[in-house]
XYZ file of C-alpha atoms in Angstrom:
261
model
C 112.023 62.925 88.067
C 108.308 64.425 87.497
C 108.839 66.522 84.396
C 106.172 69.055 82.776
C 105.372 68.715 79.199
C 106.540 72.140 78.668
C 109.227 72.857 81.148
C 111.097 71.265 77.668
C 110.621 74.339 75.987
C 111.964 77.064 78.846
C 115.462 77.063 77.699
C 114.882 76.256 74.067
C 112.714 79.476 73.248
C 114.810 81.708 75.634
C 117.293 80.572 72.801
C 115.151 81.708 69.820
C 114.965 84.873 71.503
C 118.754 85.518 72.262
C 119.182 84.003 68.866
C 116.618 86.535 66.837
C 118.094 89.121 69.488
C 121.602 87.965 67.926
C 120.632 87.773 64.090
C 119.178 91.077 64.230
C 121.800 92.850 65.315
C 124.092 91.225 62.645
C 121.547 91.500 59.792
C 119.817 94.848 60.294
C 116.363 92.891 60.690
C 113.912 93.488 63.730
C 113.291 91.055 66.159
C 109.533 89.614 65.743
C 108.105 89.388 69.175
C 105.642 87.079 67.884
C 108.018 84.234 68.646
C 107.600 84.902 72.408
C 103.425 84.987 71.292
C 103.852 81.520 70.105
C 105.979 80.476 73.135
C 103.591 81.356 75.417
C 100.168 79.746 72.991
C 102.232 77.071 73.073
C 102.827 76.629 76.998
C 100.052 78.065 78.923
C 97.623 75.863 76.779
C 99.257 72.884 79.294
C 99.370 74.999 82.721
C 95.813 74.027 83.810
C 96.888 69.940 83.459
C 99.634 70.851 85.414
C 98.578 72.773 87.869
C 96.098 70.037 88.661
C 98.819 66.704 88.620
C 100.986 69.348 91.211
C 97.965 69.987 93.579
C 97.485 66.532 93.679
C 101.248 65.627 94.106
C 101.148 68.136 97.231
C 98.464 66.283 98.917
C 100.186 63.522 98.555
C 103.290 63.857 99.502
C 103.159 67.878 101.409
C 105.538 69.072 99.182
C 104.715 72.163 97.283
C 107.628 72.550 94.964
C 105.988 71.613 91.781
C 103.211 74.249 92.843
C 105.447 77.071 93.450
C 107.499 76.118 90.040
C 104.210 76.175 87.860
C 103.209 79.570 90.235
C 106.699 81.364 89.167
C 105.907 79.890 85.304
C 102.848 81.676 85.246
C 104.763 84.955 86.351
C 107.421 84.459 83.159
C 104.733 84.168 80.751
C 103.459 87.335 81.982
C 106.861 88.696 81.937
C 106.681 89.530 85.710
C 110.119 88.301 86.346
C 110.365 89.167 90.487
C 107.410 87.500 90.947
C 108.869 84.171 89.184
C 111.794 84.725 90.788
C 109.874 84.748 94.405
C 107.942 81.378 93.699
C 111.316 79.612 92.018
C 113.286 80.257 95.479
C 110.257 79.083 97.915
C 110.670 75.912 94.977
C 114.380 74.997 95.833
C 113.341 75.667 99.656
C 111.065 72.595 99.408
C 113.845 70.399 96.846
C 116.954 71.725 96.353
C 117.384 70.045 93.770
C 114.865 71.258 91.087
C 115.999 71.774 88.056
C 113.032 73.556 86.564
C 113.320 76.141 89.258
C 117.721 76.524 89.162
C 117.031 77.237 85.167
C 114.279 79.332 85.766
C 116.250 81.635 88.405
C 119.395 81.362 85.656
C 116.876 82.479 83.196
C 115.935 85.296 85.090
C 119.751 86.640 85.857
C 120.275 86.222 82.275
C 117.430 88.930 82.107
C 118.909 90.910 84.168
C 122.581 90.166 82.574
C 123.697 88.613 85.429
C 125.751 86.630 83.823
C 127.672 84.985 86.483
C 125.086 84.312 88.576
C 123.254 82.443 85.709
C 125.853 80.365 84.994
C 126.165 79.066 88.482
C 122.487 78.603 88.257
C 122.818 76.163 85.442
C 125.312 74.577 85.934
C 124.221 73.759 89.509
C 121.450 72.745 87.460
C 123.758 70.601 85.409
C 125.783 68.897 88.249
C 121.964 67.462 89.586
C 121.264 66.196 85.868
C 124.756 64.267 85.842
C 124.363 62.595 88.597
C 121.067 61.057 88.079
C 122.319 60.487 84.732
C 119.357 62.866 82.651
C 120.895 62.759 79.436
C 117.478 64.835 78.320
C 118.034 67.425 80.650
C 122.084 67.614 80.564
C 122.150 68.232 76.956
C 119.553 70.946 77.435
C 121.284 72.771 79.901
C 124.698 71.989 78.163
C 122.681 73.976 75.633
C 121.390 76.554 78.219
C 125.337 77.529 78.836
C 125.909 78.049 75.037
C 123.304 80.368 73.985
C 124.492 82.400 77.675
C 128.147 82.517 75.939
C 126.562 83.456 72.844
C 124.646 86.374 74.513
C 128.242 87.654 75.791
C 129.915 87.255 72.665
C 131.901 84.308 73.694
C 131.901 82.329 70.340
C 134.703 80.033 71.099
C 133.352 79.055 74.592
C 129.666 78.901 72.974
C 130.894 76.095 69.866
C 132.297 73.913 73.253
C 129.330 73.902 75.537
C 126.962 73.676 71.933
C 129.464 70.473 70.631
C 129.313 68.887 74.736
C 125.319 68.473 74.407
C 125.365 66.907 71.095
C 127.821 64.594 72.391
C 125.483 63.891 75.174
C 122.851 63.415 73.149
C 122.458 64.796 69.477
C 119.298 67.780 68.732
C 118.444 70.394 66.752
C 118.541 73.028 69.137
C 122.532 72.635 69.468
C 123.230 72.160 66.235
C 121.101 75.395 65.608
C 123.126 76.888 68.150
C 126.667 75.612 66.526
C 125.234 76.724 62.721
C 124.626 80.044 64.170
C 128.094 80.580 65.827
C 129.833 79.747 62.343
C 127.467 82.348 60.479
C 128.722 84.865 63.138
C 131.607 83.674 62.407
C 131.430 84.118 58.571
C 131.681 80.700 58.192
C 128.554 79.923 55.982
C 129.549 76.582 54.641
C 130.109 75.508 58.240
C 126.736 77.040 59.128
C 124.888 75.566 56.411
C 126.240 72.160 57.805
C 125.606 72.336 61.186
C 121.690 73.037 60.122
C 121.451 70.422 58.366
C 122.825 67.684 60.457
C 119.973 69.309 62.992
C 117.578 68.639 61.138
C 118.348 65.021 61.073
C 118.258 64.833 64.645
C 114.590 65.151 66.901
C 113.939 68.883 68.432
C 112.461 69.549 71.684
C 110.610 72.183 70.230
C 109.409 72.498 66.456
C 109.913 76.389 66.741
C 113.648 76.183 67.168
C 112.930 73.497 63.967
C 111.223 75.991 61.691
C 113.909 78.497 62.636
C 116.097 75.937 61.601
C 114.523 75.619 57.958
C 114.123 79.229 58.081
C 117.715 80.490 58.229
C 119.004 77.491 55.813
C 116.472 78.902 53.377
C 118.582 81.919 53.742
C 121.751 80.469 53.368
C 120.750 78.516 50.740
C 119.536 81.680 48.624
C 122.389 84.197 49.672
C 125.404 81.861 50.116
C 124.675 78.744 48.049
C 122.500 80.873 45.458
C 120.166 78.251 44.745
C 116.876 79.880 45.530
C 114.567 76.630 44.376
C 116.416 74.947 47.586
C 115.422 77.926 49.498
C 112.143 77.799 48.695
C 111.652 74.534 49.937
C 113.379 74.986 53.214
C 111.187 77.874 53.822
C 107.937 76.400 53.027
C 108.664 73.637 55.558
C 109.474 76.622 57.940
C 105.789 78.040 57.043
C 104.135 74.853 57.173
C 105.211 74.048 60.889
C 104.151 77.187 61.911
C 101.920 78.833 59.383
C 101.263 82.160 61.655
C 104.814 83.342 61.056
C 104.230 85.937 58.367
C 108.238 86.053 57.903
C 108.437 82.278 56.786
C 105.350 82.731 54.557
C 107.334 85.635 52.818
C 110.426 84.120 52.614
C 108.670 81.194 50.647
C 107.060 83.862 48.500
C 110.355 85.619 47.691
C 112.338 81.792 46.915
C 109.626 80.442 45.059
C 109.750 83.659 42.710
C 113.421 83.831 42.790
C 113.397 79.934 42.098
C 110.625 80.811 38.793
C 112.329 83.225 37.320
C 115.275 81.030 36.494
């Protein structure tokens, strides 16, 4: 199964954003768009690569799925949604069985809070990556279904479909997923554990890692009240991703918490 270098990311960041979404609401702190900025830095810097291996995969084999996929990923990044949703159904016309397109039209319900109809979406999505045995792309979408609980408020159905892709195959993203259920949850102890057992895992994406480092530095300060450990979860945040002025003030605030003791 072709895959694009970052079709990995799709489902990841559209958790970062339903995750900020989620921690704002809890904590009273505004959503940074500049996540989504980063998200699309990151991808579009791969699109013309791409574009060019589908093309060539076309006139090989007269199949245009990959093109209308990368077509309808251009459309997300600008946010034109019907558009995407346009090129991700001529997709599935030419392979039914695309994955990248079935997320990327569950994506798009989930924008729409179509709920229902994204969850058939992945897990049609799901059924195709069990049977070719994908263990990559199962635990992702495994994933996919959690953070769509999670948007509904469905903690107890979110921990299960979060706890079934680490048993596929362990990641940071789920285990961000799980630690941020159990701070919901008031569960900080729990939360604080599930973050770091992430972090000894590999991510898919080093944004969902620096989040990662970013709300244990948190934890670590508020809950555990040890703000020297905070301060060095947070600089790792800043140093994966130095443009986030949040992680660069949160190091700030630890170190001079942590220097005052």
């Amino acid at each position: 199964m072709n895959r694009f270098h970052f079709s990995r990311k799709y489902s990841i960041l559209a958790s970062v954003t339903l995750v900020l979404a989620s921690y704002s609401a809890c904590s009273g702190e505004k959503d940074e768009p500049s996540i989504l900025e980063i998200r699309d830095l990151l991808d579009s810097g791969h699109l013309t690569e791409s574009v060019q291996k589908a093309k060539d995969k076309a006139l090989i084999t007269g199949k245009m799925d990959q093109v209308h996929y990368l077509r309808g990923w251009i459309h997300y990044l600008r946010k034109e949604d019907p558009s995407a949703e346009k090129e991700y159904k001529l997709c599935l016309k030419e392979n039914k069985n695309s994955i990248d397109c079935l997320r990327g039209l569950a994506q798009i319900e989930k924008h729409k809070q179509n709920y229902e109809k994204a969850e058939t979406r992945y897990k049609q999505a799901l059924v195709i990556a069990q049977a070719t045995k994908d263990q990559e792309y199962s635990s992702m979408l495994l994933t996919d279904l959690g953070n769509l609980s999670l948007s509904q408020d469905e903690r107890e159905e979110a921990l299960d479909w979060y706890t079934k892709s680490i048993q596929v195959k362990p990641e940071g993203s789920a285990y961000y997923g799980l630690g941020f259920v159990h701070l919901l949850n008031r569960d900080k102890f729990a939360s604080i554990q599930s973050l770091k057992k992430g972090l000894g895992t590999e991510y898919r994406d080093l944004i969902i890692k620096a989040e990662t480092y970013y709300l244990l530095a948190k934890l670590q300060n508020d809950f555990e009240k040890n703000p020297q450990a905070a301060s060095e979860s947070a600089k790792k945040a800043f140093e994966l991703f130095p443009a986030m002025e949040k992680y660069s003030k949160s190091w700030e605030q630890y170190s001079k918490l942590s220097s005052s003791k």
